[in-house]
PDB file of C-alpha atoms in Angstrom:
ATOM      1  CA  UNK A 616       0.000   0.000   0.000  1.00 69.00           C
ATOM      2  CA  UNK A 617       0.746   3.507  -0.935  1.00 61.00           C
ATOM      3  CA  UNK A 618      -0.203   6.844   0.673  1.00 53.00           C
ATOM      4  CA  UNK A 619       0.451  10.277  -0.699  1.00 61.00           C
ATOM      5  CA  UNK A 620      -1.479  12.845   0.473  1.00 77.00           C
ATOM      6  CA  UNK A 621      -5.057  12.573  -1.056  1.00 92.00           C
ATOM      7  CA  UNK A 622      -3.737   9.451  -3.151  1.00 95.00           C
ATOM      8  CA  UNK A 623      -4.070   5.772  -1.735  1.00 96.00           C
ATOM      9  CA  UNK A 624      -2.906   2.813  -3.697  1.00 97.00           C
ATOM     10  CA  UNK A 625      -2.942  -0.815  -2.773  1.00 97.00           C
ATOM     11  CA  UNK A 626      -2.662  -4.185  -4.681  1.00 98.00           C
ATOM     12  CA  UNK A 627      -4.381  -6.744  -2.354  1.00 98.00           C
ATOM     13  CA  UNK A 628      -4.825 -10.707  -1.725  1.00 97.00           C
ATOM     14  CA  UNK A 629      -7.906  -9.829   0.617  1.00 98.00           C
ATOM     15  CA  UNK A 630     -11.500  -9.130  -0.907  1.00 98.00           C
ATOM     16  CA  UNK A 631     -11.452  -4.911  -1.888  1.00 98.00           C
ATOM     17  CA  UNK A 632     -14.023  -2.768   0.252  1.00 98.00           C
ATOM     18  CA  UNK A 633     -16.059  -0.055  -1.575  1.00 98.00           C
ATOM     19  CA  UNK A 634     -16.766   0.966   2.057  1.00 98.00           C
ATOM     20  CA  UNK A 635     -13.244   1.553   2.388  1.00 97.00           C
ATOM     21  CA  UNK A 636     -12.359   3.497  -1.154  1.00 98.00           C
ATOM     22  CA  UNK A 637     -16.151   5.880   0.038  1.00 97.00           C
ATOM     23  CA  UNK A 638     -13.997   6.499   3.571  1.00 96.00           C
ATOM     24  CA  UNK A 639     -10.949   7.575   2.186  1.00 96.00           C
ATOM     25  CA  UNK A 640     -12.365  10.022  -1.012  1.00 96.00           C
ATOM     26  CA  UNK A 641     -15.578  11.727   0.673  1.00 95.00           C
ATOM     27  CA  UNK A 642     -15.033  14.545   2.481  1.00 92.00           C
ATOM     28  CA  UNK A 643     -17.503  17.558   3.318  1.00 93.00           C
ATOM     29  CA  UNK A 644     -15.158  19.616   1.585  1.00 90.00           C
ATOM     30  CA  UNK A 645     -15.996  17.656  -2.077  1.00 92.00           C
ATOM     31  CA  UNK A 646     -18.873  17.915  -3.867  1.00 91.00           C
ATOM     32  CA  UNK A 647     -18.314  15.083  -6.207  1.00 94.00           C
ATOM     33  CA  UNK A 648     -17.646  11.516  -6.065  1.00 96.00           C
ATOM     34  CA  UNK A 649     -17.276   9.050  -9.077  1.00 97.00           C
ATOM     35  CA  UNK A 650     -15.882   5.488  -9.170  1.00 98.00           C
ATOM     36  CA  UNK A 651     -15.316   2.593 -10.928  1.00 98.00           C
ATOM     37  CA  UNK A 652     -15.570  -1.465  -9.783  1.00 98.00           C
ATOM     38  CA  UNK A 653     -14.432  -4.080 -11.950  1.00 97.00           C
ATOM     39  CA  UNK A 654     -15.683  -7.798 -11.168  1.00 98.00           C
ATOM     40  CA  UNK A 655     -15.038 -10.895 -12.311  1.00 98.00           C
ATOM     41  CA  UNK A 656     -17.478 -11.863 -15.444  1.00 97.00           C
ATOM     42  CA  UNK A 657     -18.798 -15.366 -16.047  1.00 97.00           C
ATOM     43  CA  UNK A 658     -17.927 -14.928 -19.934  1.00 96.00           C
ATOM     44  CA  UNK A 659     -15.020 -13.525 -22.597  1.00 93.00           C
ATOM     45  CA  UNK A 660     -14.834 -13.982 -25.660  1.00 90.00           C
ATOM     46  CA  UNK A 661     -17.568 -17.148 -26.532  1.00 92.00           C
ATOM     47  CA  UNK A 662     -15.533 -18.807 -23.560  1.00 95.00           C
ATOM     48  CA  UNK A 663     -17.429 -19.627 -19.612  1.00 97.00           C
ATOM     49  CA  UNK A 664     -14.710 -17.958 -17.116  1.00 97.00           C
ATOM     50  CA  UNK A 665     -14.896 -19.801 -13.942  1.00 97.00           C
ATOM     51  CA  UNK A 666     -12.360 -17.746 -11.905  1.00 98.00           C
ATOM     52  CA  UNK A 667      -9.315 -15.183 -12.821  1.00 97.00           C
ATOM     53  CA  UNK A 668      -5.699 -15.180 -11.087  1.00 98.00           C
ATOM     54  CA  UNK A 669      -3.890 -11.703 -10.905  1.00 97.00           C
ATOM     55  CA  UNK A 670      -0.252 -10.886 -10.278  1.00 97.00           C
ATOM     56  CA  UNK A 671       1.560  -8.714 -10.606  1.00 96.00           C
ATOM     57  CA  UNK A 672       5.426  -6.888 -10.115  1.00 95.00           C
ATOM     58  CA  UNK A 673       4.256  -5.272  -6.861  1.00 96.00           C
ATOM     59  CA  UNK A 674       6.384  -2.284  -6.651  1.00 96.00           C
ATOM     60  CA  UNK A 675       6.662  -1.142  -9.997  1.00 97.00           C
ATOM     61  CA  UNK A 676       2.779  -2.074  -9.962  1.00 97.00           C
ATOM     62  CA  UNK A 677       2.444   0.309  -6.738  1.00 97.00           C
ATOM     63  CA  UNK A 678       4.593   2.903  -8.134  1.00 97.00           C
ATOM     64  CA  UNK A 679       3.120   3.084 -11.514  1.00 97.00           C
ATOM     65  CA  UNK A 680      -0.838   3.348 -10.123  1.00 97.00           C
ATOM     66  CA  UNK A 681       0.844   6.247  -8.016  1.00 96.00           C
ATOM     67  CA  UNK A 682       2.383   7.996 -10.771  1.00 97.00           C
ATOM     68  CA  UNK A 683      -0.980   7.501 -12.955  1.00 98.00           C
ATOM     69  CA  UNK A 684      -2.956   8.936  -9.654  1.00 96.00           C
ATOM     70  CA  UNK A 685      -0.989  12.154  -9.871  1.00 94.00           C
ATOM     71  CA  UNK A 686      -1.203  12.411 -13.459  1.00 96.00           C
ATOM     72  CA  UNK A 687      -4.838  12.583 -13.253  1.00 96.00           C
ATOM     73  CA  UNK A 688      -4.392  14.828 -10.328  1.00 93.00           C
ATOM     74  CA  UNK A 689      -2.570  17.049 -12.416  1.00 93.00           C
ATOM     75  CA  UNK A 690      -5.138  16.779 -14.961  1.00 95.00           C
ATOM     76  CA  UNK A 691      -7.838  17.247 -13.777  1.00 94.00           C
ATOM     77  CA  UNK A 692      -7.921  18.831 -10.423  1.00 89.00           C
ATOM     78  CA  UNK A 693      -4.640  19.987  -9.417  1.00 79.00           C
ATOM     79  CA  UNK A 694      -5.755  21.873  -6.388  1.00 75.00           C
ATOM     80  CA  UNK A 695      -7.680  19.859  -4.407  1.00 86.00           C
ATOM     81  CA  UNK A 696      -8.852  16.256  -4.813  1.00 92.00           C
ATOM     82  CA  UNK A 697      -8.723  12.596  -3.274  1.00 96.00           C
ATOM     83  CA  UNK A 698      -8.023   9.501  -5.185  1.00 97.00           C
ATOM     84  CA  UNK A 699      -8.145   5.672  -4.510  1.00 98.00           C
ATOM     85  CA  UNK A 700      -7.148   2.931  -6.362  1.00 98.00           C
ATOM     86  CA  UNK A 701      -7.040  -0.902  -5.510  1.00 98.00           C
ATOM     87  CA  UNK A 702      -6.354  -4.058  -7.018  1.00 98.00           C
ATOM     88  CA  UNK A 703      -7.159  -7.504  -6.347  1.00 98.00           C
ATOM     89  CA  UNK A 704      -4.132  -9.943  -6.931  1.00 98.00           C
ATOM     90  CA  UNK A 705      -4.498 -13.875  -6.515  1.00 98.00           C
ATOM     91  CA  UNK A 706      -6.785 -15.902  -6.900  1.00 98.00           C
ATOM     92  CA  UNK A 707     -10.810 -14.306  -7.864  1.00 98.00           C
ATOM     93  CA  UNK A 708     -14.149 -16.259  -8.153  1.00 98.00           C
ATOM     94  CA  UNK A 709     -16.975 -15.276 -10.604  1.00 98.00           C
ATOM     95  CA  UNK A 710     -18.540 -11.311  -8.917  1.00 98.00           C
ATOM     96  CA  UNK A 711     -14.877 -11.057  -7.056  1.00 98.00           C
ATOM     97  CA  UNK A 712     -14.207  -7.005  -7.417  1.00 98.00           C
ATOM     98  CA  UNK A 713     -10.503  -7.019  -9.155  1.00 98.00           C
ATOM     99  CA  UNK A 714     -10.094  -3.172  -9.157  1.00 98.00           C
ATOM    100  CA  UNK A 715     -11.855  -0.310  -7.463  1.00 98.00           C
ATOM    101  CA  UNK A 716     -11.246   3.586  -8.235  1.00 98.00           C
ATOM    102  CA  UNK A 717     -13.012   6.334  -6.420  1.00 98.00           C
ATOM    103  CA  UNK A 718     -12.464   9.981  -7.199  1.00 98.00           C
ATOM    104  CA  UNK A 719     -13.686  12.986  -5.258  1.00 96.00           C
ATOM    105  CA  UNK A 720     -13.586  16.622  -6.122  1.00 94.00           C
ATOM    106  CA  UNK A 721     -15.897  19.497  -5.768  1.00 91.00           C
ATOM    107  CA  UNK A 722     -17.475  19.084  -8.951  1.00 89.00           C
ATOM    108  CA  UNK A 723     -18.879  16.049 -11.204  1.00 92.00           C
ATOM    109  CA  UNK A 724     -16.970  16.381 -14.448  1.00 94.00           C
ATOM    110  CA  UNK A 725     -13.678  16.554 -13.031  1.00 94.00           C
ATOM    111  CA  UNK A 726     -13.850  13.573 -10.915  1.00 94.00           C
ATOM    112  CA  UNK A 727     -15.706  11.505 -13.924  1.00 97.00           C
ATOM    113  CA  UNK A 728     -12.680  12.516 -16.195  1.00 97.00           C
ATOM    114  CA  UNK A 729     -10.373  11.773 -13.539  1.00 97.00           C
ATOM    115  CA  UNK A 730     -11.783   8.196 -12.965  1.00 98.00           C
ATOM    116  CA  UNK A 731     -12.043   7.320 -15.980  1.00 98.00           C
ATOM    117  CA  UNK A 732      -8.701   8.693 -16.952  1.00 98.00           C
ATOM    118  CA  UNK A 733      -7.324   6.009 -14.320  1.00 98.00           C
ATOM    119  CA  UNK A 734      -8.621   2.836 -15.443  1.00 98.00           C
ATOM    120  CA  UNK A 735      -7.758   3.320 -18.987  1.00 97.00           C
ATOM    121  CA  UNK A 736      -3.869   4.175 -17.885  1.00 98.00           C
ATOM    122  CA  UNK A 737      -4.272   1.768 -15.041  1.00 97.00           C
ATOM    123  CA  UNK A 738      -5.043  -1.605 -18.057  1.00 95.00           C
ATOM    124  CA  UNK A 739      -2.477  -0.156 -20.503  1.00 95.00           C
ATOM    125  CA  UNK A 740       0.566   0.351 -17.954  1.00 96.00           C
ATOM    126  CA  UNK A 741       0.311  -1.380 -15.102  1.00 96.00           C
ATOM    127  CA  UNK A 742       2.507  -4.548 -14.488  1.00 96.00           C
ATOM    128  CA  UNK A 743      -0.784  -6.669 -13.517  1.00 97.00           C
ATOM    129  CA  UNK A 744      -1.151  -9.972 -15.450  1.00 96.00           C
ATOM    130  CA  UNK A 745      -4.877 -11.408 -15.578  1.00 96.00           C
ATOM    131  CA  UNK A 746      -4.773 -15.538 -15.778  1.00 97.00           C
ATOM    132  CA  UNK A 747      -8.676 -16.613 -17.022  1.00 96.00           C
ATOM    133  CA  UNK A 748      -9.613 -20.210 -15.700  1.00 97.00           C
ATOM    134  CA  UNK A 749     -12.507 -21.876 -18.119  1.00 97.00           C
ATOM    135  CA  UNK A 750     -15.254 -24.064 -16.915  1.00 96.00           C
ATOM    136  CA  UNK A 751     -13.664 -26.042 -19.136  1.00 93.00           C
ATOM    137  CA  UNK A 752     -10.570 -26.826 -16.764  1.00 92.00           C
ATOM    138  CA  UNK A 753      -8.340 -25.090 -20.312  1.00 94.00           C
ATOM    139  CA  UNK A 754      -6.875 -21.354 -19.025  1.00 95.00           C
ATOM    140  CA  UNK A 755      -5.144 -18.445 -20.050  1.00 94.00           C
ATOM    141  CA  UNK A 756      -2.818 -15.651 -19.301  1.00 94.00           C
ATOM    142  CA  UNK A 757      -4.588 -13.026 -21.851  1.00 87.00           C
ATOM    143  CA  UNK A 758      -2.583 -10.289 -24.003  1.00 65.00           C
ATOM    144  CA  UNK A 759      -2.057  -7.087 -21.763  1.00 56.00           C
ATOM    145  CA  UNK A 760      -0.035  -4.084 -23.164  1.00 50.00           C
ATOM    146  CA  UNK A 761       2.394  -5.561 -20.127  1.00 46.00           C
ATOM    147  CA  UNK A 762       4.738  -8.082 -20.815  1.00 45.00           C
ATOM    148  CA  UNK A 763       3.246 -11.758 -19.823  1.00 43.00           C
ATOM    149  CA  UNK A 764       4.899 -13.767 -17.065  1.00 46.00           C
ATOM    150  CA  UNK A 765       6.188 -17.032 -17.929  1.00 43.00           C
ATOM    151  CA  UNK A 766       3.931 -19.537 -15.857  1.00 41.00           C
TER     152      UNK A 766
END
């Protein structure tokens, strides 16, 4: 986990908290809160997902959602702002949340921009590798803009 200021990052093996993201971003102070969860789908691509595995280089992982965090700071709302971002790694079963970002600022459009800036960046650069597991006992490691680890 990574604090800076207004900015917390995290790459977790325990189940994410929405609770916890809303704690950290709302403040009386911001008028505006958006966020993004992503969960684990039953489908991709004509195939039945049974379960996902994440990993991921941890620090560079950390240090890259960090530097994406400020960037959208920067942005977006360079004065004031919070930002969270977490992500599951291990092990996820079908309606598992694998990522949560929450944005606050005082007004809507920045923090929508924001978030959404952060997800996009987040799947391009990040060093997190997604494994899908089929119902059909078959898996994958699927093509990231990251490099793949060898398994």
């Amino acid at each position: 986990m990574l604090e800076q200021n207004a900015i917390h990052v995290e790459l977790s093996s325990t189940a994410l908290s929405m609770d916890k993201a809303l704690a950290f971003v709302q403040t009386e102070e911001y008028g505006g809160i958006a966020s993004f969860i992503g969960t684990v789908r039953n489908q991709n691509e004509n195939k039945e997902v049974e379960s996902l595995f994440y990993e991921a280089h941890t620090s560079l992982a950390q240090n890259t959602l960090m530097e994406i965090a400020n960037e959208a700071r920067s942005k977006f709302f360079p004065a004031k702002g919070k930002i969270w971002i977490s992500h599951a790694l291990g092990k996820l079963a079908l309606g598992d949340k694998a990522v949560i970002v929450a944005v606050a600022t005082k007004h809507r459009a920045a923090c929508m921009q924001a978030c959404q800036y952060i997800i996009e960046e987040l799947k391009q650069r990040a060093p997190i590798w997604k494994q899908e597991n089929y119902t059909k006992g078959d898996q994958q490691w699927l093509d990231g803009k990251s490099i793949i680890p060898t398994v």
